[in-house]
Amino acid sequence: MDEARADGSTSGGQPVPEYVPGHGLLAGKTVVVTAAAGAGIGSAVARRCLEESARAVVLGDIHGRRLSEAREELSRRYGADRVAAVVCDVTDEAQVGDLLDAAEPFGGTDVLINNAGLGGTRSVLEMTDEEWSRVLDTTLTGTFRCVRAAGNRMVRAGRRGVIVNNASVVGWRAQQGQAHYAAAKAGVMALTRCAAMDLAEHGIRVNAVSPSLAMHPFLAKVTSEDLLDELKAREAFGRAAQPWEVANVMVFLASDYSSYMTGEVVSVSGQHP
């Protein structure tokens, strides 16, 4: 695993830069984040939003225990009055509604960050319909459900909100065993571009990030060292991204600094189409 050591170096590639402090980029905003528990991009962006002075962050995740732990940890650090959590499976439209409802006491959703996704490795020769559908329903259709629900609420409220989706460089390039995940992430990119056009007249921006390899403990557990080394070797810096490095770009897209950007897919990697 390409973790930063105490001296700032890494086990391979360029050193991880120092963590950048917040600058109030989301002051007064209420942010909803899906798949926000655990140690990956979702929890990193939730923390980053609070550091950037968000009024509140509403965490959604399918895993109740991990979600509760994430809420407790963030509440201790940033204040319980700024953190809410709702168990949410993005394949269930009613649960998506419940998640967005939890933002109403904080003034409603200003920013939605769609981080929920599901992967897996299987050759197309062996992939079942159930495996294909499960990945597509969570990763692509789940993102669509959240965009539709949040977009409608923003329009009704006359809110010039922001939606940030999590895509992947796999949506651009081929990777063995990833047909379902790649198709879903390519779909997220297309959804982002088209939704941006649909919502532009309402002043709502829709963009996406496209990470490559963002290292966290769960990924290290389920991925072979050989594959991790191969993926890191493809990166310009010769290392995996830290989840907070992806979160920083999401926060930029959520902030007013990107006020003229919509329909964009930003690569958080040296890899491009």
PDB file of C-alpha atoms in Angstrom:
ATOM      1  CA  MET A   1       0.000   0.000   0.000  1.00  0.00           C
ATOM      2  CA  ASP A   2       1.354   3.400  -1.009  1.00  0.00           C
ATOM      3  CA  GLU A   3       0.929   5.123   2.353  1.00  0.00           C
ATOM      4  CA  ALA A   4       2.772   8.255   3.438  1.00  0.00           C
ATOM      5  CA  ARG A   5       5.481   7.670   6.027  1.00  0.00           C
ATOM      6  CA  ALA A   6       6.222  10.042   8.891  1.00  0.00           C
ATOM      7  CA  ASP A   7       8.870  11.817   6.840  1.00  0.00           C
ATOM      8  CA  GLY A   8       6.437  12.461   3.989  1.00  0.00           C
ATOM      9  CA  SER A   9       7.922   9.864   1.661  1.00  0.00           C
ATOM     10  CA  THR A  10       6.013   6.883   0.292  1.00  0.00           C
ATOM     11  CA  SER A  11       6.680   3.240  -0.364  1.00  0.00           C
ATOM     12  CA  GLY A  12       6.955   4.060  -4.088  1.00  0.00           C
ATOM     13  CA  GLY A  13       6.714   7.012  -6.442  1.00  0.00           C
ATOM     14  CA  GLN A  14       6.645  10.706  -5.584  1.00  0.00           C
ATOM     15  CA  PRO A  15       6.008  11.795  -1.985  1.00  0.00           C
ATOM     16  CA  VAL A  16       2.505  12.623  -0.817  1.00  0.00           C
ATOM     17  CA  PRO A  17       2.149  16.412  -0.432  1.00  0.00           C
ATOM     18  CA  GLU A  18       1.200  18.018   2.838  1.00  0.00           C
ATOM     19  CA  TYR A  19      -2.479  18.166   3.673  1.00  0.00           C
ATOM     20  CA  VAL A  20      -3.916  21.559   2.738  1.00  0.00           C
ATOM     21  CA  PRO A  21      -5.976  23.361   5.422  1.00  0.00           C
ATOM     22  CA  GLY A  22      -9.468  24.640   4.704  1.00  0.00           C
ATOM     23  CA  HIS A  23     -10.147  28.070   3.216  1.00  0.00           C
ATOM     24  CA  GLY A  24     -13.905  28.428   3.761  1.00  0.00           C
ATOM     25  CA  LEU A  25     -14.797  27.445   0.197  1.00  0.00           C
ATOM     26  CA  LEU A  26     -18.183  25.995   1.194  1.00  0.00           C
ATOM     27  CA  ALA A  27     -19.175  28.479   3.881  1.00  0.00           C
ATOM     28  CA  GLY A  28     -22.908  28.354   4.548  1.00  0.00           C
ATOM     29  CA  LYS A  29     -23.529  25.363   2.251  1.00  0.00           C
ATOM     30  CA  THR A  30     -25.352  22.167   3.182  1.00  0.00           C
ATOM     31  CA  VAL A  31     -23.710  19.149   1.557  1.00  0.00           C
ATOM     32  CA  VAL A  32     -25.098  15.631   1.072  1.00  0.00           C
ATOM     33  CA  VAL A  33     -22.582  12.847   0.424  1.00  0.00           C
ATOM     34  CA  THR A  34     -23.468   9.273  -0.572  1.00  0.00           C
ATOM     35  CA  ALA A  35     -21.275   6.304   0.397  1.00  0.00           C
ATOM     36  CA  ALA A  36     -19.704   8.511   3.057  1.00  0.00           C
ATOM     37  CA  ALA A  37     -18.697   5.899   5.640  1.00  0.00           C
ATOM     38  CA  GLY A  38     -15.465   3.918   5.682  1.00  0.00           C
ATOM     39  CA  ALA A  39     -11.993   5.156   4.767  1.00  0.00           C
ATOM     40  CA  GLY A  40     -12.358   6.026   1.090  1.00  0.00           C
ATOM     41  CA  ILE A  41     -13.246   9.053  -1.005  1.00  0.00           C
ATOM     42  CA  GLY A  42     -16.705   9.517   0.512  1.00  0.00           C
ATOM     43  CA  SER A  43     -15.516   9.971   4.075  1.00  0.00           C
ATOM     44  CA  ALA A  44     -12.593  12.094   2.882  1.00  0.00           C
ATOM     45  CA  VAL A  45     -14.866  14.508   1.015  1.00  0.00           C
ATOM     46  CA  ALA A  46     -17.300  14.719   3.949  1.00  0.00           C
ATOM     47  CA  ARG A  47     -14.421  15.719   6.219  1.00  0.00           C
ATOM     48  CA  ARG A  48     -13.059  18.137   3.629  1.00  0.00           C
ATOM     49  CA  CYS A  49     -16.447  19.850   3.278  1.00  0.00           C
ATOM     50  CA  LEU A  50     -16.627  20.421   7.029  1.00  0.00           C
ATOM     51  CA  GLU A  51     -13.086  21.795   6.990  1.00  0.00           C
ATOM     52  CA  GLU A  52     -14.190  24.140   4.218  1.00  0.00           C
ATOM     53  CA  SER A  53     -16.840  25.622   6.556  1.00  0.00           C
ATOM     54  CA  ALA A  54     -19.923  23.847   5.196  1.00  0.00           C
ATOM     55  CA  ARG A  55     -22.948  24.662   7.343  1.00  0.00           C
ATOM     56  CA  ALA A  56     -23.680  20.938   7.612  1.00  0.00           C
ATOM     57  CA  VAL A  57     -22.843  17.626   5.981  1.00  0.00           C
ATOM     58  CA  VAL A  58     -25.401  14.834   5.670  1.00  0.00           C
ATOM     59  CA  LEU A  59     -23.782  11.419   5.361  1.00  0.00           C
ATOM     60  CA  GLY A  60     -25.451   8.569   3.527  1.00  0.00           C
ATOM     61  CA  ASP A  61     -24.243   4.983   3.384  1.00  0.00           C
ATOM     62  CA  ILE A  62     -25.657   1.482   3.130  1.00  0.00           C
ATOM     63  CA  HIS A  63     -23.574   0.227   6.083  1.00  0.00           C
ATOM     64  CA  GLY A  64     -25.295   1.332   9.297  1.00  0.00           C
ATOM     65  CA  ARG A  65     -22.501   0.556  11.756  1.00  0.00           C
ATOM     66  CA  ARG A  66     -19.786   2.262   9.725  1.00  0.00           C
ATOM     67  CA  LEU A  67     -22.100   5.204   9.106  1.00  0.00           C
ATOM     68  CA  SER A  68     -22.710   5.628  12.822  1.00  0.00           C
ATOM     69  CA  GLU A  69     -18.975   5.516  13.496  1.00  0.00           C
ATOM     70  CA  ALA A  70     -18.329   8.122  10.793  1.00  0.00           C
ATOM     71  CA  ARG A  71     -20.975  10.435  12.220  1.00  0.00           C
ATOM     72  CA  GLU A  72     -19.583  10.095  15.737  1.00  0.00           C
ATOM     73  CA  GLU A  73     -16.029  10.798  14.610  1.00  0.00           C
ATOM     74  CA  LEU A  74     -16.976  13.858  12.543  1.00  0.00           C
ATOM     75  CA  SER A  75     -19.327  15.137  15.257  1.00  0.00           C
ATOM     76  CA  ARG A  76     -16.543  15.016  17.830  1.00  0.00           C
ATOM     77  CA  ARG A  77     -14.200  16.934  15.575  1.00  0.00           C
ATOM     78  CA  TYR A  78     -16.536  19.455  13.917  1.00  0.00           C
ATOM     79  CA  GLY A  79     -19.635  19.597  16.111  1.00  0.00           C
ATOM     80  CA  ALA A  80     -22.714  17.379  16.327  1.00  0.00           C
ATOM     81  CA  ASP A  81     -24.907  20.238  15.107  1.00  0.00           C
ATOM     82  CA  ARG A  82     -23.129  20.129  11.728  1.00  0.00           C
ATOM     83  CA  VAL A  83     -23.336  16.393  10.992  1.00  0.00           C
ATOM     84  CA  ALA A  84     -26.309  14.158  10.218  1.00  0.00           C
ATOM     85  CA  ALA A  85     -26.433  10.594   8.915  1.00  0.00           C
ATOM     86  CA  VAL A  86     -29.059   8.441   7.195  1.00  0.00           C
ATOM     87  CA  VAL A  87     -28.742   4.843   6.058  1.00  0.00           C
ATOM     88  CA  CYS A  88     -29.208   5.042   2.303  1.00  0.00           C
ATOM     89  CA  ASP A  89     -29.108   2.453  -0.459  1.00  0.00           C
ATOM     90  CA  VAL A  90     -29.036   4.429  -3.703  1.00  0.00           C
ATOM     91  CA  THR A  91     -30.844   1.586  -5.489  1.00  0.00           C
ATOM     92  CA  ASP A  92     -33.920   2.489  -3.396  1.00  0.00           C
ATOM     93  CA  GLU A  93     -35.623   5.720  -4.461  1.00  0.00           C
ATOM     94  CA  ALA A  94     -37.409   6.113  -1.118  1.00  0.00           C
ATOM     95  CA  GLN A  95     -34.129   5.929   0.777  1.00  0.00           C
ATOM     96  CA  VAL A  96     -32.617   8.553  -1.544  1.00  0.00           C
ATOM     97  CA  GLY A  97     -35.554  10.784  -0.625  1.00  0.00           C
ATOM     98  CA  ASP A  98     -34.996  10.148   3.079  1.00  0.00           C
ATOM     99  CA  LEU A  99     -31.351  11.152   2.707  1.00  0.00           C
ATOM    100  CA  LEU A 100     -32.250  14.447   1.064  1.00  0.00           C
ATOM    101  CA  ASP A 101     -34.991  15.030   3.656  1.00  0.00           C
ATOM    102  CA  ALA A 102     -32.279  14.978   6.323  1.00  0.00           C
ATOM    103  CA  ALA A 103     -30.773  18.107   4.758  1.00  0.00           C
ATOM    104  CA  GLU A 104     -33.986  20.125   5.139  1.00  0.00           C
ATOM    105  CA  PRO A 105     -33.398  21.142   8.795  1.00  0.00           C
ATOM    106  CA  PHE A 106     -30.124  22.693   7.569  1.00  0.00           C
ATOM    107  CA  GLY A 107     -31.856  24.684   4.834  1.00  0.00           C
ATOM    108  CA  GLY A 108     -31.912  22.032   2.107  1.00  0.00           C
ATOM    109  CA  THR A 109     -29.303  20.544  -0.187  1.00  0.00           C
ATOM    110  CA  ASP A 110     -26.897  23.050  -1.734  1.00  0.00           C
ATOM    111  CA  VAL A 111     -24.371  20.445  -2.857  1.00  0.00           C
ATOM    112  CA  LEU A 112     -24.864  16.770  -3.662  1.00  0.00           C
ATOM    113  CA  ILE A 113     -21.796  14.571  -3.972  1.00  0.00           C
ATOM    114  CA  ASN A 114     -22.577  11.224  -5.593  1.00  0.00           C
ATOM    115  CA  ASN A 115     -19.895   8.851  -4.422  1.00  0.00           C
ATOM    116  CA  ALA A 116     -21.798   5.547  -4.245  1.00  0.00           C
ATOM    117  CA  GLY A 117     -20.502   2.863  -6.562  1.00  0.00           C
ATOM    118  CA  LEU A 118     -19.963  -0.865  -6.740  1.00  0.00           C
ATOM    119  CA  GLY A 119     -17.215  -2.743  -8.546  1.00  0.00           C
ATOM    120  CA  GLY A 120     -15.920  -6.267  -8.914  1.00  0.00           C
ATOM    121  CA  THR A 121     -13.690  -8.271 -11.230  1.00  0.00           C
ATOM    122  CA  ARG A 122     -15.123 -10.777 -13.686  1.00  0.00           C
ATOM    123  CA  SER A 123     -14.476 -11.652 -17.324  1.00  0.00           C
ATOM    124  CA  VAL A 124     -17.382 -10.948 -19.659  1.00  0.00           C
ATOM    125  CA  LEU A 125     -17.241 -14.658 -20.522  1.00  0.00           C
ATOM    126  CA  GLU A 126     -18.233 -15.511 -16.951  1.00  0.00           C
ATOM    127  CA  MET A 127     -20.184 -12.430 -15.857  1.00  0.00           C
ATOM    128  CA  THR A 128     -23.799 -13.138 -14.948  1.00  0.00           C
ATOM    129  CA  ASP A 129     -26.779 -10.901 -15.635  1.00  0.00           C
ATOM    130  CA  GLU A 130     -27.107 -10.403 -11.864  1.00  0.00           C
ATOM    131  CA  GLU A 131     -23.488  -9.267 -11.511  1.00  0.00           C
ATOM    132  CA  TRP A 132     -23.838  -6.873 -14.444  1.00  0.00           C
ATOM    133  CA  SER A 133     -27.143  -5.444 -13.219  1.00  0.00           C
ATOM    134  CA  ARG A 134     -26.000  -5.058  -9.614  1.00  0.00           C
ATOM    135  CA  VAL A 135     -22.990  -2.924 -10.581  1.00  0.00           C
ATOM    136  CA  LEU A 136     -24.980  -0.840 -13.092  1.00  0.00           C
ATOM    137  CA  ASP A 137     -27.902  -0.290 -10.704  1.00  0.00           C
ATOM    138  CA  THR A 138     -25.700   1.006  -7.900  1.00  0.00           C
ATOM    139  CA  THR A 139     -23.032   2.866  -9.843  1.00  0.00           C
ATOM    140  CA  LEU A 140     -24.949   4.366 -12.761  1.00  0.00           C
ATOM    141  CA  THR A 141     -28.675   4.170 -12.005  1.00  0.00           C
ATOM    142  CA  GLY A 142     -28.056   5.046  -8.357  1.00  0.00           C
ATOM    143  CA  THR A 143     -26.235   8.187  -9.455  1.00  0.00           C
ATOM    144  CA  PHE A 144     -29.127   8.994 -11.799  1.00  0.00           C
ATOM    145  CA  ARG A 145     -31.681   8.579  -8.987  1.00  0.00           C
ATOM    146  CA  CYS A 146     -29.748  10.967  -6.774  1.00  0.00           C
ATOM    147  CA  VAL A 147     -29.251  13.531  -9.552  1.00  0.00           C
ATOM    148  CA  ARG A 148     -32.961  13.437 -10.407  1.00  0.00           C
ATOM    149  CA  ALA A 149     -34.118  13.709  -6.800  1.00  0.00           C
ATOM    150  CA  ALA A 150     -31.707  16.467  -5.792  1.00  0.00           C
ATOM    151  CA  GLY A 151     -32.182  18.317  -9.079  1.00  0.00           C
ATOM    152  CA  ASN A 152     -35.951  18.433  -8.648  1.00  0.00           C
ATOM    153  CA  ARG A 153     -35.625  19.738  -5.102  1.00  0.00           C
ATOM    154  CA  MET A 154     -33.147  22.407  -6.145  1.00  0.00           C
ATOM    155  CA  VAL A 155     -35.434  23.531  -8.999  1.00  0.00           C
ATOM    156  CA  ARG A 156     -38.504  23.721  -6.735  1.00  0.00           C
ATOM    157  CA  ALA A 157     -36.540  25.731  -4.168  1.00  0.00           C
ATOM    158  CA  GLY A 158     -35.085  28.053  -6.811  1.00  0.00           C
ATOM    159  CA  ARG A 159     -31.663  26.996  -5.568  1.00  0.00           C
ATOM    160  CA  ARG A 160     -28.553  27.378  -7.736  1.00  0.00           C
ATOM    161  CA  GLY A 161     -27.103  24.136  -6.438  1.00  0.00           C
ATOM    162  CA  VAL A 162     -24.193  21.940  -7.429  1.00  0.00           C
ATOM    163  CA  ILE A 163     -23.957  18.212  -8.121  1.00  0.00           C
ATOM    164  CA  VAL A 164     -20.602  16.413  -8.242  1.00  0.00           C
ATOM    165  CA  ASN A 165     -20.468  12.820  -9.472  1.00  0.00           C
ATOM    166  CA  ASN A 166     -17.698  10.280  -8.989  1.00  0.00           C
ATOM    167  CA  ALA A 167     -16.687   8.637 -12.273  1.00  0.00           C
ATOM    168  CA  SER A 168     -13.424   6.764 -12.980  1.00  0.00           C
ATOM    169  CA  VAL A 169     -10.624   6.647 -15.528  1.00  0.00           C
ATOM    170  CA  VAL A 170     -11.903   3.117 -16.231  1.00  0.00           C
ATOM    171  CA  GLY A 171     -14.760   4.854 -18.018  1.00  0.00           C
ATOM    172  CA  TRP A 172     -12.149   5.996 -20.553  1.00  0.00           C
ATOM    173  CA  ARG A 173      -9.709   3.112 -20.767  1.00  0.00           C
ATOM    174  CA  ALA A 174      -9.919  -0.665 -20.897  1.00  0.00           C
ATOM    175  CA  GLN A 175      -9.133  -2.864 -17.916  1.00  0.00           C
ATOM    176  CA  GLN A 176      -9.471  -6.616 -17.834  1.00  0.00           C
ATOM    177  CA  GLY A 177     -12.424  -7.914 -15.847  1.00  0.00           C
ATOM    178  CA  GLN A 178     -14.036  -4.477 -15.489  1.00  0.00           C
ATOM    179  CA  ALA A 179     -16.657  -4.441 -18.279  1.00  0.00           C
ATOM    180  CA  HIS A 180     -19.582  -3.798 -15.900  1.00  0.00           C
ATOM    181  CA  TYR A 181     -17.783  -1.166 -13.828  1.00  0.00           C
ATOM    182  CA  ALA A 182     -16.288   0.563 -16.880  1.00  0.00           C
ATOM    183  CA  ALA A 183     -19.676   0.676 -18.597  1.00  0.00           C
ATOM    184  CA  ALA A 184     -21.247   2.131 -15.467  1.00  0.00           C
ATOM    185  CA  LYS A 185     -18.576   4.804 -15.018  1.00  0.00           C
ATOM    186  CA  ALA A 186     -18.665   5.741 -18.712  1.00  0.00           C
ATOM    187  CA  GLY A 187     -22.397   6.101 -18.196  1.00  0.00           C
ATOM    188  CA  VAL A 188     -21.812   8.407 -15.218  1.00  0.00           C
ATOM    189  CA  MET A 189     -19.681  10.615 -17.467  1.00  0.00           C
ATOM    190  CA  ALA A 190     -22.418  10.781 -20.119  1.00  0.00           C
ATOM    191  CA  LEU A 191     -25.092  11.345 -17.466  1.00  0.00           C
ATOM    192  CA  THR A 192     -23.035  14.215 -16.060  1.00  0.00           C
ATOM    193  CA  ARG A 193     -22.752  15.948 -19.420  1.00  0.00           C
ATOM    194  CA  CYS A 194     -26.440  15.544 -20.309  1.00  0.00           C
ATOM    195  CA  ALA A 195     -27.784  16.402 -16.840  1.00  0.00           C
ATOM    196  CA  ALA A 196     -25.647  19.536 -16.906  1.00  0.00           C
ATOM    197  CA  MET A 197     -27.463  20.670 -20.048  1.00  0.00           C
ATOM    198  CA  ASP A 198     -30.874  19.869 -18.576  1.00  0.00           C
ATOM    199  CA  LEU A 199     -30.186  21.790 -15.365  1.00  0.00           C
ATOM    200  CA  ALA A 200     -28.206  24.726 -16.738  1.00  0.00           C
ATOM    201  CA  GLU A 201     -31.337  26.827 -17.292  1.00  0.00           C
ATOM    202  CA  HIS A 202     -32.016  26.531 -13.564  1.00  0.00           C
ATOM    203  CA  GLY A 203     -28.513  27.664 -12.615  1.00  0.00           C
ATOM    204  CA  ILE A 204     -27.581  24.211 -11.319  1.00  0.00           C
ATOM    205  CA  ARG A 205     -24.111  22.899 -12.188  1.00  0.00           C
ATOM    206  CA  VAL A 206     -23.258  19.223 -12.682  1.00  0.00           C
ATOM    207  CA  ASN A 207     -19.657  18.020 -12.939  1.00  0.00           C
ATOM    208  CA  ALA A 208     -17.698  14.865 -12.200  1.00  0.00           C
ATOM    209  CA  VAL A 209     -14.283  13.737 -11.079  1.00  0.00           C
ATOM    210  CA  SER A 210     -12.525  10.803 -12.684  1.00  0.00           C
ATOM    211  CA  PRO A 211     -10.068   9.253 -10.209  1.00  0.00           C
ATOM    212  CA  SER A 212      -7.765   6.388 -10.987  1.00  0.00           C
ATOM    213  CA  LEU A 213      -6.279   4.680  -7.947  1.00  0.00           C
ATOM    214  CA  ALA A 214      -7.162   6.221  -4.570  1.00  0.00           C
ATOM    215  CA  MET A 215      -5.588   4.114  -1.860  1.00  0.00           C
ATOM    216  CA  HIS A 216      -7.451   3.142   1.317  1.00  0.00           C
ATOM    217  CA  PRO A 217      -7.386   0.076   3.605  1.00  0.00           C
ATOM    218  CA  PHE A 218     -10.356  -1.746   2.025  1.00  0.00           C
ATOM    219  CA  LEU A 219      -8.882  -1.451  -1.465  1.00  0.00           C
ATOM    220  CA  ALA A 220      -5.567  -2.757  -0.191  1.00  0.00           C
ATOM    221  CA  LYS A 221      -7.366  -5.721   1.368  1.00  0.00           C
ATOM    222  CA  VAL A 222      -9.285  -6.792  -1.748  1.00  0.00           C
ATOM    223  CA  THR A 223      -6.666  -6.034  -4.427  1.00  0.00           C
ATOM    224  CA  SER A 224      -3.503  -8.024  -5.100  1.00  0.00           C
ATOM    225  CA  GLU A 225      -0.144  -6.356  -4.606  1.00  0.00           C
ATOM    226  CA  ASP A 226       0.778  -7.175  -8.212  1.00  0.00           C
ATOM    227  CA  LEU A 227      -2.276  -5.351  -9.561  1.00  0.00           C
ATOM    228  CA  LEU A 228      -1.736  -2.385  -7.242  1.00  0.00           C
ATOM    229  CA  ASP A 229       1.875  -2.118  -8.397  1.00  0.00           C
ATOM    230  CA  GLU A 230       0.763  -2.266 -12.034  1.00  0.00           C
ATOM    231  CA  LEU A 231      -1.862   0.439 -11.518  1.00  0.00           C
ATOM    232  CA  LYS A 232       0.549   2.702  -9.624  1.00  0.00           C
ATOM    233  CA  ALA A 233       3.114   2.314 -12.401  1.00  0.00           C
ATOM    234  CA  ARG A 234       0.602   3.829 -14.858  1.00  0.00           C
ATOM    235  CA  GLU A 235       0.333   7.015 -12.810  1.00  0.00           C
ATOM    236  CA  ALA A 236       2.458  10.078 -13.558  1.00  0.00           C
ATOM    237  CA  PHE A 237       3.603  10.311  -9.926  1.00  0.00           C
ATOM    238  CA  GLY A 238       4.166   6.561  -9.627  1.00  0.00           C
ATOM    239  CA  ARG A 239       1.864   6.281  -6.625  1.00  0.00           C
ATOM    240  CA  ALA A 240      -1.792   6.036  -5.711  1.00  0.00           C
ATOM    241  CA  ALA A 241      -3.735   9.151  -4.808  1.00  0.00           C
ATOM    242  CA  GLN A 242      -4.738   9.686  -1.218  1.00  0.00           C
ATOM    243  CA  PRO A 243      -8.558   9.925  -0.890  1.00  0.00           C
ATOM    244  CA  TRP A 244      -8.261  13.535   0.314  1.00  0.00           C
ATOM    245  CA  GLU A 245      -6.495  14.476  -2.918  1.00  0.00           C
ATOM    246  CA  VAL A 246      -9.604  13.422  -4.856  1.00  0.00           C
ATOM    247  CA  ALA A 247     -11.824  15.118  -2.255  1.00  0.00           C
ATOM    248  CA  ASN A 248      -9.990  18.416  -2.829  1.00  0.00           C
ATOM    249  CA  VAL A 249     -11.028  18.417  -6.493  1.00  0.00           C
ATOM    250  CA  MET A 250     -14.613  17.559  -5.563  1.00  0.00           C
ATOM    251  CA  VAL A 251     -14.675  20.508  -3.176  1.00  0.00           C
ATOM    252  CA  PHE A 252     -13.329  22.788  -5.903  1.00  0.00           C
ATOM    253  CA  LEU A 253     -16.139  21.668  -8.225  1.00  0.00           C
ATOM    254  CA  ALA A 254     -18.675  22.179  -5.423  1.00  0.00           C
ATOM    255  CA  SER A 255     -17.404  25.677  -4.678  1.00  0.00           C
ATOM    256  CA  ASP A 256     -17.979  29.014  -6.380  1.00  0.00           C
ATOM    257  CA  TYR A 257     -14.421  28.877  -7.726  1.00  0.00           C
ATOM    258  CA  SER A 258     -15.799  26.631 -10.495  1.00  0.00           C
ATOM    259  CA  SER A 259     -18.861  28.800 -11.165  1.00  0.00           C
ATOM    260  CA  TYR A 260     -18.505  28.625 -14.963  1.00  0.00           C
ATOM    261  CA  MET A 261     -17.855  24.883 -15.134  1.00  0.00           C
ATOM    262  CA  THR A 262     -20.645  22.433 -15.915  1.00  0.00           C
ATOM    263  CA  GLY A 263     -20.797  19.146 -17.786  1.00  0.00           C
ATOM    264  CA  GLU A 264     -17.082  18.570 -17.174  1.00  0.00           C
ATOM    265  CA  VAL A 265     -15.340  15.344 -16.173  1.00  0.00           C
ATOM    266  CA  VAL A 266     -12.078  16.219 -14.433  1.00  0.00           C
ATOM    267  CA  SER A 267      -9.368  13.584 -14.334  1.00  0.00           C
ATOM    268  CA  VAL A 268      -7.721  13.303 -10.903  1.00  0.00           C
ATOM    269  CA  SER A 269      -4.900  11.311 -12.452  1.00  0.00           C
ATOM    270  CA  GLY A 270      -2.366  11.582 -15.235  1.00  0.00           C
ATOM    271  CA  GLN A 271      -4.631   9.359 -17.333  1.00  0.00           C
ATOM    272  CA  HIS A 272      -6.917  10.895 -19.932  1.00  0.00           C
ATOM    273  CA  PRO A 273      -9.048   9.558 -22.791  1.00  0.00           C
TER     274      PRO A 273
END
